[in-house]
Amino acid sequence: MRLIAWALGASALLSMFFSAFIPGYIHQSPELVNMWSGIYGHKNELGYMMAWSAGVFLHLALSSNRYRWLMWGICGISISLIILSRSTTSLTILLTMILLLPVYKSFQKTNYKLQVIMITSALMLLIVGVMLLINNADTVVGTSGKDLTFNGRSDLWELVMSKIWERPWLGYGFSGFWTSNAASNLRATYDWASNAHNGFLELLLELGFLGFLTFTAGFVRFFVMALTRIISVAKKPEDYWPMQMLIIIVIVNFSEARLLTPSWNWLMYVTTSLSLTLNYQQMAFRK
């Protein structure tokens, strides 16, 4: 966490500097006027990276006494950049991470049976919440100032699903769909679409249901290790970070295709998963 804090802290400070003093130095799309994009050139990319930054520095500030003032300062800068970028997804990620902190803490103070009940209840509430969100989408989207099609994404997803069912088991190959003839009709309708704008649909397009199930197996394993760390190992809020990272990945991939693409998202997923695996192997060896 401290290694990635150096990188994220530098990006937060540079983004604040360039956006505040020389905003024209970084290329910015005309439709993003008055929305800060930092060193990334797009408001969503800035908001996404600052969600990671705010999360890392928040957990480190709550866990460490050394340089706490600096960690809180960079956390504040990261939150300010999220607000100035007007990235609603990133703001949702940040609020979700903060609201989950007391939930993780409560897991450590309860017995096993109560933990199972709490996790089951949380999953049921999540399902109910999603159902309510779907049934009241007109109201929710309207109040957020966005159109019901999520900037055209929902229409794109319908066509993507039809393409998935053409090759359901193995897909079109890694990065093979959007450069193939199968995507020509779809791109003729949506010329802005270079991916499915949903990480889970993109995974199904590329690797089919077999690839999706393989990824899901690894994801569930990661989830179990992260949850076990909270319940049995955690001593400081920074031990909650692997689970918080999974929350970021899930929320982001509802509107962006970032599961398998070479990016910060995939780098963090793989390295944290390997770190947890090595940690549990060391613990098992000591026993």
PDB file of C-alpha atoms in Angstrom:
ATOM      1  CA  MET A   1       0.000   0.000   0.000  1.00  0.00           C
ATOM      2  CA  ARG A   2       2.856   2.378   0.740  1.00  0.00           C
ATOM      3  CA  LEU A   3       4.433   1.684  -2.642  1.00  0.00           C
ATOM      4  CA  ILE A   4       1.247   2.521  -4.537  1.00  0.00           C
ATOM      5  CA  ALA A   5       0.676   5.500  -2.209  1.00  0.00           C
ATOM      6  CA  TRP A   6       3.852   7.101  -3.615  1.00  0.00           C
ATOM      7  CA  ALA A   7       2.547   6.753  -7.178  1.00  0.00           C
ATOM      8  CA  LEU A   8      -1.002   7.880  -6.376  1.00  0.00           C
ATOM      9  CA  GLY A   9       0.192  10.769  -4.224  1.00  0.00           C
ATOM     10  CA  ALA A  10       2.420  12.048  -7.023  1.00  0.00           C
ATOM     11  CA  SER A  11      -0.434  11.787  -9.547  1.00  0.00           C
ATOM     12  CA  ALA A  12      -2.800  13.671  -7.184  1.00  0.00           C
ATOM     13  CA  LEU A  13      -0.342  16.539  -6.646  1.00  0.00           C
ATOM     14  CA  LEU A  14       0.537  16.778 -10.351  1.00  0.00           C
ATOM     15  CA  SER A  15      -3.144  16.694 -11.337  1.00  0.00           C
ATOM     16  CA  MET A  16      -3.923  19.510  -8.911  1.00  0.00           C
ATOM     17  CA  PHE A  17      -1.005  21.579 -10.231  1.00  0.00           C
ATOM     18  CA  PHE A  18      -1.731  21.138 -13.946  1.00  0.00           C
ATOM     19  CA  SER A  19      -5.495  21.588 -13.620  1.00  0.00           C
ATOM     20  CA  ALA A  20      -5.189  24.696 -11.448  1.00  0.00           C
ATOM     21  CA  PHE A  21      -2.300  26.538 -13.125  1.00  0.00           C
ATOM     22  CA  ILE A  22      -1.753  25.246 -16.692  1.00  0.00           C
ATOM     23  CA  PRO A  23      -4.967  23.403 -17.673  1.00  0.00           C
ATOM     24  CA  GLY A  24      -4.321  23.840 -21.399  1.00  0.00           C
ATOM     25  CA  TYR A  25      -1.061  21.870 -21.254  1.00  0.00           C
ATOM     26  CA  ILE A  26      -2.867  18.520 -21.139  1.00  0.00           C
ATOM     27  CA  HIS A  27      -5.139  17.760 -24.105  1.00  0.00           C
ATOM     28  CA  GLN A  28      -8.797  17.955 -23.141  1.00  0.00           C
ATOM     29  CA  SER A  29     -11.920  17.082 -25.140  1.00  0.00           C
ATOM     30  CA  PRO A  30     -14.219  20.049 -25.994  1.00  0.00           C
ATOM     31  CA  GLU A  31     -17.179  18.398 -24.220  1.00  0.00           C
ATOM     32  CA  LEU A  32     -15.231  18.345 -20.949  1.00  0.00           C
ATOM     33  CA  VAL A  33     -14.937  22.108 -20.493  1.00  0.00           C
ATOM     34  CA  ASN A  34     -15.013  23.182 -16.815  1.00  0.00           C
ATOM     35  CA  MET A  35     -14.410  19.573 -15.715  1.00  0.00           C
ATOM     36  CA  TRP A  36     -10.960  18.883 -14.309  1.00  0.00           C
ATOM     37  CA  SER A  37      -9.024  16.051 -15.914  1.00  0.00           C
ATOM     38  CA  GLY A  38      -5.593  16.482 -14.299  1.00  0.00           C
ATOM     39  CA  ILE A  39      -2.697  14.704 -15.979  1.00  0.00           C
ATOM     40  CA  TYR A  40      -5.024  12.080 -17.488  1.00  0.00           C
ATOM     41  CA  GLY A  41      -6.836  14.086 -20.169  1.00  0.00           C
ATOM     42  CA  HIS A  42     -10.315  12.816 -19.234  1.00  0.00           C
ATOM     43  CA  LYS A  43     -12.441  13.537 -16.199  1.00  0.00           C
ATOM     44  CA  ASN A  44     -13.488   9.912 -15.654  1.00  0.00           C
ATOM     45  CA  GLU A  45      -9.885   8.726 -15.663  1.00  0.00           C
ATOM     46  CA  LEU A  46      -8.922  11.404 -13.144  1.00  0.00           C
ATOM     47  CA  GLY A  47     -11.911  10.580 -10.936  1.00  0.00           C
ATOM     48  CA  TYR A  48     -11.174   6.854 -11.134  1.00  0.00           C
ATOM     49  CA  MET A  49      -7.514   7.222 -10.130  1.00  0.00           C
ATOM     50  CA  MET A  50      -8.370   9.697  -7.375  1.00  0.00           C
ATOM     51  CA  ALA A  51     -10.889   7.203  -5.957  1.00  0.00           C
ATOM     52  CA  TRP A  52      -7.979   4.782  -5.597  1.00  0.00           C
ATOM     53  CA  SER A  53      -5.818   7.550  -4.137  1.00  0.00           C
ATOM     54  CA  ALA A  54      -8.420   8.723  -1.617  1.00  0.00           C
ATOM     55  CA  GLY A  55      -9.065   5.122  -0.553  1.00  0.00           C
ATOM     56  CA  VAL A  56      -5.391   4.261  -0.046  1.00  0.00           C
ATOM     57  CA  PHE A  57      -4.553   7.428   1.902  1.00  0.00           C
ATOM     58  CA  LEU A  58      -7.749   7.195   3.967  1.00  0.00           C
ATOM     59  CA  HIS A  59      -6.865   3.679   5.149  1.00  0.00           C
ATOM     60  CA  LEU A  60      -3.208   4.570   5.768  1.00  0.00           C
ATOM     61  CA  ALA A  61      -4.170   7.721   7.709  1.00  0.00           C
ATOM     62  CA  LEU A  62      -6.486   5.688   9.933  1.00  0.00           C
ATOM     63  CA  SER A  63      -3.794   3.041  10.506  1.00  0.00           C
ATOM     64  CA  SER A  64      -0.574   4.987  11.025  1.00  0.00           C
ATOM     65  CA  ASN A  65       0.591   7.673  13.434  1.00  0.00           C
ATOM     66  CA  ARG A  66       3.611   8.646  11.364  1.00  0.00           C
ATOM     67  CA  TYR A  67       3.045  11.357   8.737  1.00  0.00           C
ATOM     68  CA  ARG A  68      -0.696  11.149   9.370  1.00  0.00           C
ATOM     69  CA  TRP A  69      -1.122  14.846   8.580  1.00  0.00           C
ATOM     70  CA  LEU A  70       0.435  14.284   5.131  1.00  0.00           C
ATOM     71  CA  MET A  71      -1.797  11.297   4.426  1.00  0.00           C
ATOM     72  CA  TRP A  72      -4.926  13.217   5.416  1.00  0.00           C
ATOM     73  CA  GLY A  73      -3.763  16.137   3.262  1.00  0.00           C
ATOM     74  CA  ILE A  74      -3.328  14.032   0.105  1.00  0.00           C
ATOM     75  CA  CYS A  75      -6.600  12.238   0.863  1.00  0.00           C
ATOM     76  CA  GLY A  76      -8.309  15.661   0.958  1.00  0.00           C
ATOM     77  CA  ILE A  77      -6.675  16.684  -2.333  1.00  0.00           C
ATOM     78  CA  SER A  78      -7.825  13.431  -3.943  1.00  0.00           C
ATOM     79  CA  ILE A  79     -11.418  13.954  -2.756  1.00  0.00           C
ATOM     80  CA  SER A  80     -11.348  17.548  -4.048  1.00  0.00           C
ATOM     81  CA  LEU A  81     -10.178  16.324  -7.466  1.00  0.00           C
ATOM     82  CA  ILE A  82     -13.021  13.768  -7.565  1.00  0.00           C
ATOM     83  CA  ILE A  83     -15.531  16.561  -6.930  1.00  0.00           C
ATOM     84  CA  LEU A  84     -13.895  18.902  -9.470  1.00  0.00           C
ATOM     85  CA  SER A  85     -13.835  16.149 -12.114  1.00  0.00           C
ATOM     86  CA  ARG A  86     -17.610  15.662 -11.627  1.00  0.00           C
ATOM     87  CA  SER A  87     -17.197  11.902 -11.832  1.00  0.00           C
ATOM     88  CA  THR A  88     -20.294  10.447 -10.154  1.00  0.00           C
ATOM     89  CA  THR A  89     -18.981   6.870 -10.353  1.00  0.00           C
ATOM     90  CA  SER A  90     -15.808   7.809  -8.475  1.00  0.00           C
ATOM     91  CA  LEU A  91     -17.815   9.687  -5.840  1.00  0.00           C
ATOM     92  CA  THR A  92     -20.009   6.587  -5.416  1.00  0.00           C
ATOM     93  CA  ILE A  93     -16.895   4.448  -4.916  1.00  0.00           C
ATOM     94  CA  LEU A  94     -15.532   6.813  -2.263  1.00  0.00           C
ATOM     95  CA  LEU A  95     -18.797   6.999  -0.301  1.00  0.00           C
ATOM     96  CA  THR A  96     -19.190   3.200  -0.470  1.00  0.00           C
ATOM     97  CA  MET A  97     -15.696   2.642   0.946  1.00  0.00           C
ATOM     98  CA  ILE A  98     -16.327   5.059   3.827  1.00  0.00           C
ATOM     99  CA  LEU A  99     -19.723   3.549   4.679  1.00  0.00           C
ATOM    100  CA  LEU A 100     -18.283   0.015   4.697  1.00  0.00           C
ATOM    101  CA  LEU A 101     -15.556   0.792   7.275  1.00  0.00           C
ATOM    102  CA  PRO A 102     -17.815   0.326  10.351  1.00  0.00           C
ATOM    103  CA  VAL A 103     -19.302  -2.812   8.747  1.00  0.00           C
ATOM    104  CA  TYR A 104     -15.843  -4.390   8.503  1.00  0.00           C
ATOM    105  CA  LYS A 105     -15.134  -3.414  12.098  1.00  0.00           C
ATOM    106  CA  SER A 106     -18.324  -5.113  13.285  1.00  0.00           C
ATOM    107  CA  PHE A 107     -17.255  -8.393  11.629  1.00  0.00           C
ATOM    108  CA  GLN A 108     -14.299  -8.612  14.013  1.00  0.00           C
ATOM    109  CA  LYS A 109     -16.455  -8.283  17.149  1.00  0.00           C
ATOM    110  CA  THR A 110     -18.964 -11.029  16.404  1.00  0.00           C
ATOM    111  CA  ASN A 111     -18.869 -14.822  16.502  1.00  0.00           C
ATOM    112  CA  TYR A 112     -18.823 -17.038  13.408  1.00  0.00           C
ATOM    113  CA  LYS A 113     -22.586 -17.688  13.274  1.00  0.00           C
ATOM    114  CA  LEU A 114     -23.400 -14.008  13.536  1.00  0.00           C
ATOM    115  CA  GLN A 115     -20.813 -13.225  10.853  1.00  0.00           C
ATOM    116  CA  VAL A 116     -22.558 -15.643   8.475  1.00  0.00           C
ATOM    117  CA  ILE A 117     -25.928 -14.043   9.278  1.00  0.00           C
ATOM    118  CA  MET A 118     -24.531 -10.531   8.719  1.00  0.00           C
ATOM    119  CA  ILE A 119     -22.900 -11.444   5.394  1.00  0.00           C
ATOM    120  CA  THR A 120     -26.071 -13.185   4.186  1.00  0.00           C
ATOM    121  CA  SER A 121     -28.191 -10.202   5.242  1.00  0.00           C
ATOM    122  CA  ALA A 122     -25.816  -7.819   3.455  1.00  0.00           C
ATOM    123  CA  LEU A 123     -26.064  -9.854   0.240  1.00  0.00           C
ATOM    124  CA  MET A 124     -29.872  -9.936   0.500  1.00  0.00           C
ATOM    125  CA  LEU A 125     -29.975  -6.157   1.048  1.00  0.00           C
ATOM    126  CA  LEU A 126     -27.698  -5.700  -1.952  1.00  0.00           C
ATOM    127  CA  ILE A 127     -30.017  -7.805  -4.149  1.00  0.00           C
ATOM    128  CA  VAL A 128     -33.096  -5.936  -2.895  1.00  0.00           C
ATOM    129  CA  GLY A 129     -31.322  -2.615  -3.457  1.00  0.00           C
ATOM    130  CA  VAL A 130     -30.430  -3.519  -7.030  1.00  0.00           C
ATOM    131  CA  MET A 131     -34.027  -4.601  -7.708  1.00  0.00           C
ATOM    132  CA  LEU A 132     -35.361  -1.323  -6.276  1.00  0.00           C
ATOM    133  CA  LEU A 133     -32.828   0.614  -8.322  1.00  0.00           C
ATOM    134  CA  ILE A 134     -33.927  -1.123 -11.505  1.00  0.00           C
ATOM    135  CA  ASN A 135     -37.622  -0.637 -10.781  1.00  0.00           C
ATOM    136  CA  ASN A 136     -37.103   3.059  -9.996  1.00  0.00           C
ATOM    137  CA  ALA A 137     -34.452   3.793 -12.587  1.00  0.00           C
ATOM    138  CA  ASP A 138     -36.410   6.709 -14.079  1.00  0.00           C
ATOM    139  CA  THR A 139     -36.439   8.569 -10.775  1.00  0.00           C
ATOM    140  CA  VAL A 140     -32.853   7.753  -9.768  1.00  0.00           C
ATOM    141  CA  VAL A 141     -31.300   8.644 -13.104  1.00  0.00           C
ATOM    142  CA  GLY A 142     -33.448  11.727 -13.467  1.00  0.00           C
ATOM    143  CA  THR A 143     -32.340  13.153 -10.133  1.00  0.00           C
ATOM    144  CA  SER A 144     -28.670  12.585 -11.008  1.00  0.00           C
ATOM    145  CA  GLY A 145     -29.047  14.609 -14.193  1.00  0.00           C
ATOM    146  CA  LYS A 146     -28.246  11.708 -16.530  1.00  0.00           C
ATOM    147  CA  ASP A 147     -30.380  10.165 -19.243  1.00  0.00           C
ATOM    148  CA  LEU A 148     -31.979   6.767 -18.710  1.00  0.00           C
ATOM    149  CA  THR A 149     -29.729   5.058 -21.255  1.00  0.00           C
ATOM    150  CA  PHE A 150     -26.567   5.983 -19.274  1.00  0.00           C
ATOM    151  CA  ASN A 151     -25.174   8.027 -22.181  1.00  0.00           C
ATOM    152  CA  GLY A 152     -26.180   5.326 -24.686  1.00  0.00           C
ATOM    153  CA  ARG A 153     -24.547   2.456 -22.840  1.00  0.00           C
ATOM    154  CA  SER A 154     -27.724   0.446 -22.186  1.00  0.00           C
ATOM    155  CA  ASP A 155     -28.577   0.417 -25.907  1.00  0.00           C
ATOM    156  CA  LEU A 156     -25.026  -0.699 -26.681  1.00  0.00           C
ATOM    157  CA  TRP A 157     -25.277  -3.472 -24.073  1.00  0.00           C
ATOM    158  CA  GLU A 158     -28.332  -4.954 -25.799  1.00  0.00           C
ATOM    159  CA  LEU A 159     -26.399  -5.351 -29.052  1.00  0.00           C
ATOM    160  CA  VAL A 160     -23.349  -6.674 -27.208  1.00  0.00           C
ATOM    161  CA  MET A 161     -25.496  -9.357 -25.564  1.00  0.00           C
ATOM    162  CA  SER A 162     -26.731 -10.489 -28.963  1.00  0.00           C
ATOM    163  CA  LYS A 163     -23.107 -10.844 -30.112  1.00  0.00           C
ATOM    164  CA  ILE A 164     -22.227 -12.797 -26.966  1.00  0.00           C
ATOM    165  CA  TRP A 165     -24.930 -15.371 -27.741  1.00  0.00           C
ATOM    166  CA  GLU A 166     -23.449 -15.890 -31.211  1.00  0.00           C
ATOM    167  CA  ARG A 167     -20.291 -17.330 -29.578  1.00  0.00           C
ATOM    168  CA  PRO A 168     -21.317 -18.058 -25.987  1.00  0.00           C
ATOM    169  CA  TRP A 169     -18.687 -20.576 -24.853  1.00  0.00           C
ATOM    170  CA  LEU A 170     -15.284 -19.345 -26.038  1.00  0.00           C
ATOM    171  CA  GLY A 171     -16.055 -15.828 -27.253  1.00  0.00           C
ATOM    172  CA  TYR A 172     -14.131 -13.992 -29.971  1.00  0.00           C
ATOM    173  CA  GLY A 173     -10.692 -14.275 -28.375  1.00  0.00           C
ATOM    174  CA  PHE A 174      -8.709 -11.854 -26.217  1.00  0.00           C
ATOM    175  CA  SER A 175      -9.092  -8.352 -27.723  1.00  0.00           C
ATOM    176  CA  GLY A 176     -10.520 -10.072 -30.790  1.00  0.00           C
ATOM    177  CA  PHE A 177     -14.044  -8.717 -31.103  1.00  0.00           C
ATOM    178  CA  TRP A 178     -13.736  -4.975 -31.747  1.00  0.00           C
ATOM    179  CA  THR A 179     -11.297  -5.423 -34.646  1.00  0.00           C
ATOM    180  CA  SER A 180     -13.322  -8.229 -36.268  1.00  0.00           C
ATOM    181  CA  ASN A 181     -16.022  -8.130 -38.950  1.00  0.00           C
ATOM    182  CA  ALA A 182     -18.557  -9.146 -36.287  1.00  0.00           C
ATOM    183  CA  ALA A 183     -18.209  -5.692 -34.719  1.00  0.00           C
ATOM    184  CA  SER A 184     -18.613  -3.717 -37.958  1.00  0.00           C
ATOM    185  CA  ASN A 185     -22.416  -3.379 -37.774  1.00  0.00           C
ATOM    186  CA  LEU A 186     -22.271  -2.518 -34.100  1.00  0.00           C
ATOM    187  CA  ARG A 187     -19.610   0.139 -34.601  1.00  0.00           C
ATOM    188  CA  ALA A 188     -21.535   1.569 -37.525  1.00  0.00           C
ATOM    189  CA  THR A 189     -24.379   2.305 -35.105  1.00  0.00           C
ATOM    190  CA  TYR A 190     -22.163   3.347 -32.166  1.00  0.00           C
ATOM    191  CA  ASP A 191     -19.006   4.863 -33.652  1.00  0.00           C
ATOM    192  CA  TRP A 192     -17.831   5.887 -30.154  1.00  0.00           C
ATOM    193  CA  ALA A 193     -17.777   2.276 -28.928  1.00  0.00           C
ATOM    194  CA  SER A 194     -14.274   0.808 -28.737  1.00  0.00           C
ATOM    195  CA  ASN A 195     -15.322  -1.596 -25.976  1.00  0.00           C
ATOM    196  CA  ALA A 196     -18.522  -2.815 -24.296  1.00  0.00           C
ATOM    197  CA  HIS A 197     -18.348  -0.127 -21.571  1.00  0.00           C
ATOM    198  CA  ASN A 198     -18.965  -2.923 -19.072  1.00  0.00           C
ATOM    199  CA  GLY A 199     -16.132  -5.109 -17.854  1.00  0.00           C
ATOM    200  CA  PHE A 200     -18.250  -8.214 -17.330  1.00  0.00           C
ATOM    201  CA  LEU A 201     -19.841  -8.038 -20.797  1.00  0.00           C
ATOM    202  CA  GLU A 202     -16.421  -7.392 -22.331  1.00  0.00           C
ATOM    203  CA  LEU A 203     -15.100 -10.514 -20.607  1.00  0.00           C
ATOM    204  CA  LEU A 204     -17.988 -12.563 -22.008  1.00  0.00           C
ATOM    205  CA  LEU A 205     -17.340 -11.150 -25.488  1.00  0.00           C
ATOM    206  CA  GLU A 206     -13.653 -12.050 -25.426  1.00  0.00           C
ATOM    207  CA  LEU A 207     -13.525 -15.349 -23.523  1.00  0.00           C
ATOM    208  CA  GLY A 208     -17.128 -16.573 -23.436  1.00  0.00           C
ATOM    209  CA  PHE A 209     -18.827 -18.256 -20.494  1.00  0.00           C
ATOM    210  CA  LEU A 210     -15.892 -20.621 -19.904  1.00  0.00           C
ATOM    211  CA  GLY A 211     -13.522 -17.698 -19.502  1.00  0.00           C
ATOM    212  CA  PHE A 212     -16.063 -15.813 -17.398  1.00  0.00           C
ATOM    213  CA  LEU A 213     -16.502 -18.764 -15.032  1.00  0.00           C
ATOM    214  CA  THR A 214     -12.709 -19.138 -14.739  1.00  0.00           C
ATOM    215  CA  PHE A 215     -12.395 -15.474 -13.793  1.00  0.00           C
ATOM    216  CA  THR A 216     -15.326 -15.785 -11.374  1.00  0.00           C
ATOM    217  CA  ALA A 217     -13.634 -18.710  -9.604  1.00  0.00           C
ATOM    218  CA  GLY A 218     -10.512 -16.599  -9.060  1.00  0.00           C
ATOM    219  CA  PHE A 219     -12.583 -13.604  -7.988  1.00  0.00           C
ATOM    220  CA  VAL A 220     -14.506 -15.662  -5.397  1.00  0.00           C
ATOM    221  CA  ARG A 221     -11.212 -17.029  -4.069  1.00  0.00           C
ATOM    222  CA  PHE A 222      -9.889 -13.465  -3.764  1.00  0.00           C
ATOM    223  CA  PHE A 223     -13.119 -12.403  -2.012  1.00  0.00           C
ATOM    224  CA  VAL A 224     -12.866 -15.245   0.523  1.00  0.00           C
ATOM    225  CA  MET A 225      -9.217 -14.417   1.312  1.00  0.00           C
ATOM    226  CA  ALA A 226     -10.022 -10.698   1.697  1.00  0.00           C
ATOM    227  CA  LEU A 227     -13.007 -11.461   3.957  1.00  0.00           C
ATOM    228  CA  THR A 228     -10.956 -13.920   6.034  1.00  0.00           C
ATOM    229  CA  ARG A 229      -8.312 -11.234   6.461  1.00  0.00           C
ATOM    230  CA  ILE A 230     -10.926  -8.830   7.847  1.00  0.00           C
ATOM    231  CA  ILE A 231     -12.426 -11.377  10.242  1.00  0.00           C
ATOM    232  CA  SER A 232      -9.318 -13.203  11.468  1.00  0.00           C
ATOM    233  CA  VAL A 233      -6.217 -11.111  10.753  1.00  0.00           C
ATOM    234  CA  ALA A 234      -7.126  -7.409  10.590  1.00  0.00           C
ATOM    235  CA  LYS A 235      -5.593  -5.170  13.238  1.00  0.00           C
ATOM    236  CA  LYS A 236      -5.747  -1.843  11.392  1.00  0.00           C
ATOM    237  CA  PRO A 237      -8.028  -0.326   8.733  1.00  0.00           C
ATOM    238  CA  GLU A 238      -5.303  -0.874   6.116  1.00  0.00           C
ATOM    239  CA  ASP A 239      -6.055  -4.617   6.426  1.00  0.00           C
ATOM    240  CA  TYR A 240      -9.501  -3.860   4.953  1.00  0.00           C
ATOM    241  CA  TRP A 241      -7.926  -2.611   1.737  1.00  0.00           C
ATOM    242  CA  PRO A 242      -8.069  -5.865  -0.334  1.00  0.00           C
ATOM    243  CA  MET A 243     -11.859  -6.002   0.145  1.00  0.00           C
ATOM    244  CA  GLN A 244     -12.211  -2.283  -0.580  1.00  0.00           C
ATOM    245  CA  MET A 245     -10.218  -2.817  -3.764  1.00  0.00           C
ATOM    246  CA  LEU A 246     -12.673  -5.462  -4.938  1.00  0.00           C
ATOM    247  CA  ILE A 247     -15.510  -2.992  -4.309  1.00  0.00           C
ATOM    248  CA  ILE A 248     -13.771  -0.447  -6.563  1.00  0.00           C
ATOM    249  CA  ILE A 249     -13.283  -3.026  -9.313  1.00  0.00           C
ATOM    250  CA  VAL A 250     -16.919  -4.170  -9.265  1.00  0.00           C
ATOM    251  CA  ILE A 251     -18.404  -0.644  -9.279  1.00  0.00           C
ATOM    252  CA  VAL A 252     -16.092   0.657 -12.025  1.00  0.00           C
ATOM    253  CA  ASN A 253     -16.734  -2.312 -14.317  1.00  0.00           C
ATOM    254  CA  PHE A 254     -20.460  -1.666 -14.416  1.00  0.00           C
ATOM    255  CA  SER A 255     -19.810   1.312 -16.704  1.00  0.00           C
ATOM    256  CA  GLU A 256     -16.235   0.739 -17.938  1.00  0.00           C
ATOM    257  CA  ALA A 257     -14.408  -2.264 -19.430  1.00  0.00           C
ATOM    258  CA  ARG A 258     -11.412  -2.578 -17.103  1.00  0.00           C
ATOM    259  CA  LEU A 259     -11.319  -6.236 -16.039  1.00  0.00           C
ATOM    260  CA  LEU A 260      -8.739  -7.705 -18.433  1.00  0.00           C
ATOM    261  CA  THR A 261      -7.281  -4.622 -20.127  1.00  0.00           C
ATOM    262  CA  PRO A 262      -3.630  -3.848 -19.305  1.00  0.00           C
ATOM    263  CA  SER A 263      -4.219  -1.092 -16.762  1.00  0.00           C
ATOM    264  CA  TRP A 264      -3.844   0.001 -13.159  1.00  0.00           C
ATOM    265  CA  ASN A 265      -7.019  -1.937 -12.344  1.00  0.00           C
ATOM    266  CA  TRP A 266      -5.632  -5.294 -13.553  1.00  0.00           C
ATOM    267  CA  LEU A 267      -2.193  -4.644 -12.038  1.00  0.00           C
ATOM    268  CA  MET A 268      -3.720  -4.033  -8.594  1.00  0.00           C
ATOM    269  CA  TYR A 269      -6.025  -7.050  -8.888  1.00  0.00           C
ATOM    270  CA  VAL A 270      -3.224  -9.470  -9.767  1.00  0.00           C
ATOM    271  CA  THR A 271      -0.590  -8.150  -7.349  1.00  0.00           C
ATOM    272  CA  THR A 272      -2.972  -7.969  -4.382  1.00  0.00           C
ATOM    273  CA  SER A 273      -4.311 -11.460  -5.106  1.00  0.00           C
ATOM    274  CA  LEU A 274      -0.765 -12.838  -5.233  1.00  0.00           C
ATOM    275  CA  SER A 275       0.172 -10.960  -2.046  1.00  0.00           C
ATOM    276  CA  LEU A 276      -2.779 -12.454  -0.173  1.00  0.00           C
ATOM    277  CA  THR A 277      -1.956 -15.929  -1.488  1.00  0.00           C
ATOM    278  CA  LEU A 278       1.685 -15.709  -0.374  1.00  0.00           C
ATOM    279  CA  ASN A 279       0.618 -14.328   2.997  1.00  0.00           C
ATOM    280  CA  TYR A 280      -1.745 -17.235   3.658  1.00  0.00           C
ATOM    281  CA  GLN A 281       0.855 -19.769   2.524  1.00  0.00           C
ATOM    282  CA  GLN A 282       3.340 -18.285   5.002  1.00  0.00           C
ATOM    283  CA  MET A 283       0.754 -18.406   7.789  1.00  0.00           C
ATOM    284  CA  ALA A 284      -0.060 -22.042   6.995  1.00  0.00           C
ATOM    285  CA  PHE A 285       3.649 -22.940   6.966  1.00  0.00           C
ATOM    286  CA  ARG A 286       4.161 -21.370  10.420  1.00  0.00           C
ATOM    287  CA  LYS A 287       1.281 -23.423  11.822  1.00  0.00           C
TER     288      LYS A 287
END
